[in-house]
Amino acid sequence: MSDDRPRTVGILVFEEVEVLDFCGPFEVFASAQDPQTGERAFDVSIVAETTGIVSCRGGLLVKPHTDFSNAPQFDLIVAPGGYGTRAQKDNPALIDWIGRQHHGTEITISVCTGLYLLAAAGLVDELPVTTHWAAFDEAREFFPDLQLVSDQRVIDTGNVVTSAGVSAGIDMALAMVERLLGRTAAEETARDMEYDWQTRI
C-alpha cells in the first residue's frame, strides 16, 4: 500500500456461520499494530447481505457493520465457514459480492468451508486449497475439480489464501499479519492474545 491508512478487512457473516471462523480472524486483525507507528494496522468490519441480526452457529447473534449494498471495497475479505455455507454457496447475492470484491482486494481469504464460497465464485480454479479435514469429501462432492491439500493449515497462493477449520483461521490471520507487517508484528499480536502460534503453511 502506498499510504499510511490501516488496511481494511471485510469479514463475511451469514446464518449458521461458525463463530470462531470469523471471530478468531477478527480478534487478530483488530489487535494487530503497525510496527512503525504503533497504531492499529487494520480497520475491520463485519459484512452481511443485510444489516439485520445474523444468527450464528450455537445461537450467537451478530449485528453486521454494513451490508453488500453499502460496503466499501476492502483490502482483504474473509469468507468463514460453518453449516451455513451449504446454502450460501448457492446464494447469488453473496457469491456475486465476493466476486466483485475480489477484483479489488489485496487478498481474498477463506476459513474452513468458506472455501465453498470462493469456489462458487470461481476464485480457486486450479489452485491448491484446503478446508476443514472433515469436509474434504463433501468439498469434492460440491466442487469435483478442487485441488485439495490435506496436510497444511494455511495455503497462501498470493491473492487467494485458504485455511483449514475453525481455529486454523487464527493461524491464517496471524500469517497474514506476518506477510503484511512482518514476523515481529505477528508474534506481538499472538502474544497479546496469549495464543501459542504454530505456523504450518
mmCIF file of C-alpha atoms in Angstrom:
data_model
loop_
_atom_site.group_PDB
_atom_site.id
_atom_site.type_symbol
_atom_site.label_atom_id
_atom_site.label_comp_id
_atom_site.label_asym_id
_atom_site.label_seq_id
_atom_site.Cartn_x
_atom_site.Cartn_y
_atom_site.Cartn_z
ATOM 1 C CA MET A 1 0.000 0.000 0.000
ATOM 2 C CA SER A 2 1.149 3.481 -0.765
ATOM 3 C CA ASP A 3 -0.478 5.379 2.117
ATOM 4 C CA ASP A 4 -0.471 5.189 5.896
ATOM 5 C CA ARG A 5 -4.119 4.291 6.414
ATOM 6 C CA PRO A 6 -4.969 0.968 8.060
ATOM 7 C CA ARG A 7 -5.763 -1.817 5.626
ATOM 8 C CA THR A 8 -9.484 -2.545 5.529
ATOM 9 C CA VAL A 9 -10.773 -6.030 6.266
ATOM 10 C CA GLY A 10 -14.299 -7.178 5.490
ATOM 11 C CA ILE A 11 -15.319 -10.343 7.332
ATOM 12 C CA LEU A 12 -18.420 -12.004 5.946
ATOM 13 C CA VAL A 13 -21.174 -13.454 8.146
ATOM 14 C CA PHE A 14 -24.385 -15.317 7.324
ATOM 15 C CA GLU A 15 -26.905 -17.588 9.021
ATOM 16 C CA GLU A 16 -25.225 -20.574 10.741
ATOM 17 C CA VAL A 17 -21.702 -19.227 10.261
ATOM 18 C CA GLU A 18 -19.130 -20.912 12.524
ATOM 19 C CA VAL A 19 -18.365 -18.447 15.325
ATOM 20 C CA LEU A 20 -14.605 -18.919 15.717
ATOM 21 C CA ASP A 21 -14.159 -18.902 11.930
ATOM 22 C CA PHE A 22 -14.919 -15.189 11.900
ATOM 23 C CA CYS A 23 -14.306 -14.110 15.494
ATOM 24 C CA GLY A 24 -10.785 -15.550 15.531
ATOM 25 C CA PRO A 25 -9.595 -13.585 12.485
ATOM 26 C CA PHE A 26 -11.498 -10.526 13.743
ATOM 27 C CA GLU A 27 -9.558 -10.610 17.013
ATOM 28 C CA VAL A 28 -6.222 -10.993 15.230
ATOM 29 C CA PHE A 29 -6.764 -8.201 12.720
ATOM 30 C CA ALA A 30 -8.308 -5.890 15.329
ATOM 31 C CA SER A 31 -5.359 -6.470 17.689
ATOM 32 C CA ALA A 32 -2.501 -6.112 15.202
ATOM 33 C CA GLN A 33 -0.448 -2.926 15.359
ATOM 34 C CA ASP A 34 1.691 -1.294 12.719
ATOM 35 C CA PRO A 35 5.286 -1.860 13.888
ATOM 36 C CA GLN A 36 6.355 1.534 12.536
ATOM 37 C CA THR A 37 3.660 3.672 14.167
ATOM 38 C CA GLY A 38 2.209 1.571 16.967
ATOM 39 C CA GLU A 39 -1.242 2.339 15.579
ATOM 40 C CA ARG A 40 -3.832 -0.223 14.581
ATOM 41 C CA ALA A 41 -2.892 -1.833 11.297
ATOM 42 C CA PHE A 42 -6.351 -2.959 10.177
ATOM 43 C CA ASP A 43 -9.830 -1.457 10.133
ATOM 44 C CA VAL A 44 -12.141 -4.466 10.478
ATOM 45 C CA SER A 45 -15.817 -4.632 9.508
ATOM 46 C CA ILE A 46 -18.418 -7.387 9.731
ATOM 47 C CA VAL A 47 -20.394 -7.621 6.485
ATOM 48 C CA ALA A 48 -23.618 -9.447 5.640
ATOM 49 C CA GLU A 49 -26.236 -9.436 2.922
ATOM 50 C CA THR A 50 -28.325 -7.092 5.077
ATOM 51 C CA THR A 51 -27.655 -5.267 8.335
ATOM 52 C CA GLY A 52 -30.225 -7.346 10.196
ATOM 53 C CA ILE A 53 -29.241 -9.603 13.077
ATOM 54 C CA VAL A 54 -27.406 -12.759 11.961
ATOM 55 C CA SER A 55 -27.847 -15.965 13.964
ATOM 56 C CA CYS A 56 -24.528 -17.813 14.077
ATOM 57 C CA ARG A 57 -23.916 -21.441 14.960
ATOM 58 C CA GLY A 58 -24.784 -22.044 18.597
ATOM 59 C CA GLY A 59 -27.177 -19.101 18.704
ATOM 60 C CA LEU A 60 -24.733 -16.184 18.920
ATOM 61 C CA LEU A 61 -26.417 -13.103 17.461
ATOM 62 C CA VAL A 62 -24.316 -10.626 15.481
ATOM 63 C CA LYS A 63 -25.187 -7.188 14.123
ATOM 64 C CA PRO A 64 -23.144 -6.501 10.960
ATOM 65 C CA HIS A 65 -21.449 -3.145 10.470
ATOM 66 C CA THR A 66 -22.526 -2.914 6.839
ATOM 67 C CA ASP A 67 -24.209 -4.812 4.023
ATOM 68 C CA PHE A 68 -23.393 -5.773 0.452
ATOM 69 C CA SER A 69 -25.022 -2.648 -0.974
ATOM 70 C CA ASN A 70 -23.089 -0.213 1.197
ATOM 71 C CA ALA A 71 -19.798 -1.950 1.926
ATOM 72 C CA PRO A 72 -16.691 -0.252 0.535
ATOM 73 C CA GLN A 73 -14.044 -2.033 -1.459
ATOM 74 C CA PHE A 74 -11.933 -3.867 1.118
ATOM 75 C CA ASP A 75 -8.228 -4.611 1.012
ATOM 76 C CA LEU A 76 -8.854 -8.067 2.480
ATOM 77 C CA ILE A 77 -12.033 -10.102 2.687
ATOM 78 C CA VAL A 78 -12.568 -13.207 4.800
ATOM 79 C CA ALA A 79 -15.188 -15.853 3.982
ATOM 80 C CA PRO A 80 -15.692 -18.027 7.075
ATOM 81 C CA GLY A 81 -17.234 -21.478 7.136
ATOM 82 C CA GLY A 82 -19.924 -23.282 9.044
ATOM 83 C CA TYR A 83 -23.082 -25.176 8.193
ATOM 84 C CA GLY A 84 -24.481 -22.083 6.522
ATOM 85 C CA THR A 85 -22.036 -22.343 3.633
ATOM 86 C CA ARG A 86 -24.023 -25.258 2.204
ATOM 87 C CA ALA A 87 -26.884 -22.872 1.435
ATOM 88 C CA GLN A 88 -24.813 -19.748 0.852
ATOM 89 C CA LYS A 89 -22.757 -21.316 -1.943
ATOM 90 C CA ASP A 90 -25.972 -21.092 -3.978
ATOM 91 C CA ASN A 91 -26.820 -17.520 -2.908
ATOM 92 C CA PRO A 92 -26.244 -15.327 -5.993
ATOM 93 C CA ALA A 93 -26.087 -12.090 -3.978
ATOM 94 C CA LEU A 94 -23.352 -13.386 -1.697
ATOM 95 C CA ILE A 95 -21.314 -15.092 -4.408
ATOM 96 C CA ASP A 96 -21.541 -12.027 -6.652
ATOM 97 C CA TRP A 97 -20.368 -9.790 -3.786
ATOM 98 C CA ILE A 98 -17.336 -11.986 -3.182
ATOM 99 C CA GLY A 99 -16.511 -11.942 -6.892
ATOM 100 C CA ARG A 100 -16.824 -8.171 -7.160
ATOM 101 C CA GLN A 101 -14.751 -7.598 -4.042
ATOM 102 C CA HIS A 102 -12.065 -9.994 -5.247
ATOM 103 C CA HIS A 103 -11.333 -7.814 -8.268
ATOM 104 C CA GLY A 104 -10.132 -5.067 -5.928
ATOM 105 C CA THR A 105 -8.787 -6.937 -2.911
ATOM 106 C CA GLU A 106 -5.178 -7.401 -1.991
ATOM 107 C CA ILE A 107 -6.057 -10.805 -0.512
ATOM 108 C CA THR A 108 -9.250 -12.888 -0.593
ATOM 109 C CA ILE A 109 -9.381 -15.452 2.206
ATOM 110 C CA SER A 110 -11.453 -18.435 3.284
ATOM 111 C CA VAL A 111 -11.611 -20.258 6.592
ATOM 112 C CA CYS A 112 -12.920 -23.820 6.829
ATOM 113 C CA THR A 113 -15.876 -24.413 4.465
ATOM 114 C CA GLY A 114 -15.763 -20.770 3.477
ATOM 115 C CA LEU A 115 -13.782 -22.415 0.684
ATOM 116 C CA TYR A 116 -17.147 -23.348 -0.863
ATOM 117 C CA LEU A 117 -17.959 -19.672 -1.298
ATOM 118 C CA LEU A 118 -14.670 -18.902 -3.035
ATOM 119 C CA ALA A 119 -15.117 -21.979 -5.221
ATOM 120 C CA ALA A 120 -18.647 -20.953 -6.163
ATOM 121 C CA ALA A 121 -17.277 -17.549 -7.174
ATOM 122 C CA GLY A 122 -14.701 -19.235 -9.417
ATOM 123 C CA LEU A 123 -11.722 -17.930 -7.458
ATOM 124 C CA VAL A 124 -9.850 -21.150 -6.724
ATOM 125 C CA ASP A 125 -9.788 -22.908 -10.079
ATOM 126 C CA GLU A 126 -6.543 -24.921 -10.379
ATOM 127 C CA LEU A 127 -5.205 -23.514 -7.084
ATOM 128 C CA PRO A 128 -4.081 -25.674 -4.159
ATOM 129 C CA VAL A 129 -6.613 -25.134 -1.366
ATOM 130 C CA THR A 130 -7.653 -26.503 1.999
ATOM 131 C CA THR A 131 -10.652 -26.668 4.324
ATOM 132 C CA HIS A 132 -11.737 -28.488 7.490
ATOM 133 C CA TRP A 133 -10.464 -32.074 7.425
ATOM 134 C CA ALA A 134 -13.997 -33.421 7.899
ATOM 135 C CA ALA A 135 -15.274 -31.502 4.867
ATOM 136 C CA PHE A 136 -12.877 -32.882 2.245
ATOM 137 C CA ASP A 137 -15.298 -35.477 0.853
ATOM 138 C CA GLU A 138 -18.170 -33.012 0.824
ATOM 139 C CA ALA A 139 -15.991 -30.368 -0.823
ATOM 140 C CA ARG A 140 -15.134 -32.802 -3.612
ATOM 141 C CA GLU A 141 -18.818 -33.654 -3.995
ATOM 142 C CA PHE A 142 -19.761 -30.000 -4.412
ATOM 143 C CA PHE A 143 -16.695 -28.993 -6.429
ATOM 144 C CA PRO A 144 -15.068 -32.059 -8.038
ATOM 145 C CA ASP A 145 -12.163 -30.115 -9.552
ATOM 146 C CA LEU A 146 -10.836 -28.681 -6.280
ATOM 147 C CA GLN A 147 -7.105 -29.220 -5.723
ATOM 148 C CA LEU A 148 -7.375 -30.097 -2.023
ATOM 149 C CA VAL A 149 -4.276 -30.341 0.187
ATOM 150 C CA SER A 150 -4.699 -32.223 3.459
ATOM 151 C CA ASP A 151 -1.502 -31.536 5.397
ATOM 152 C CA GLN A 152 -1.438 -27.734 5.643
ATOM 153 C CA ARG A 153 -3.423 -25.430 7.916
ATOM 154 C CA VAL A 154 -2.893 -22.402 5.688
ATOM 155 C CA ILE A 155 -2.249 -22.236 1.946
ATOM 156 C CA ASP A 156 -1.127 -18.876 0.562
ATOM 157 C CA THR A 157 -1.246 -18.652 -3.237
ATOM 158 C CA GLY A 158 -0.840 -14.887 -3.447
ATOM 159 C CA ASN A 159 -4.129 -13.039 -3.658
ATOM 160 C CA VAL A 160 -6.115 -16.111 -2.546
ATOM 161 C CA VAL A 161 -5.488 -17.723 0.846
ATOM 162 C CA THR A 162 -7.378 -20.702 2.262
ATOM 163 C CA SER A 163 -7.184 -22.247 5.708
ATOM 164 C CA ALA A 164 -8.333 -25.374 7.473
ATOM 165 C CA GLY A 165 -11.111 -25.437 10.034
ATOM 166 C CA VAL A 166 -12.157 -23.261 12.926
ATOM 167 C CA SER A 167 -9.028 -22.429 14.985
ATOM 168 C CA ALA A 168 -6.914 -22.504 11.815
ATOM 169 C CA GLY A 169 -8.475 -19.139 10.996
ATOM 170 C CA ILE A 170 -6.418 -17.625 13.807
ATOM 171 C CA ASP A 171 -3.242 -19.113 12.338
ATOM 172 C CA MET A 172 -4.256 -17.784 8.925
ATOM 173 C CA ALA A 173 -4.840 -14.266 10.224
ATOM 174 C CA LEU A 174 -1.502 -14.274 12.054
ATOM 175 C CA ALA A 175 0.162 -15.480 8.856
ATOM 176 C CA MET A 176 -1.398 -12.515 7.046
ATOM 177 C CA VAL A 177 -0.110 -10.147 9.732
ATOM 178 C CA GLU A 178 3.341 -11.657 9.235
ATOM 179 C CA ARG A 179 3.092 -11.350 5.460
ATOM 180 C CA LEU A 180 1.914 -7.737 5.517
ATOM 181 C CA LEU A 181 3.639 -6.344 8.625
ATOM 182 C CA GLY A 182 6.475 -8.733 9.425
ATOM 183 C CA ARG A 183 7.208 -11.579 11.789
ATOM 184 C CA THR A 184 7.632 -9.407 14.854
ATOM 185 C CA ALA A 185 4.192 -7.837 14.424
ATOM 186 C CA ALA A 186 2.618 -11.284 14.148
ATOM 187 C CA GLU A 187 4.448 -12.566 17.214
ATOM 188 C CA GLU A 188 3.422 -9.491 19.216
ATOM 189 C CA THR A 189 -0.199 -9.966 18.149
ATOM 190 C CA ALA A 190 -0.141 -13.637 19.180
ATOM 191 C CA ARG A 191 1.475 -12.711 22.487
ATOM 192 C CA ASP A 192 -1.171 -10.046 23.119
ATOM 193 C CA MET A 193 -3.842 -12.690 22.533
ATOM 194 C CA GLU A 194 -1.960 -15.251 24.691
ATOM 195 C CA TYR A 195 -2.121 -17.559 21.688
ATOM 196 C CA ASP A 196 0.515 -20.245 21.153
ATOM 197 C CA TRP A 197 1.016 -19.638 17.450
ATOM 198 C CA GLN A 198 2.213 -22.603 15.431
ATOM 199 C CA THR A 199 2.912 -21.713 11.797
ATOM 200 C CA ARG A 200 2.237 -24.576 9.445
ATOM 201 C CA ILE A 201 1.967 -23.069 5.987
#
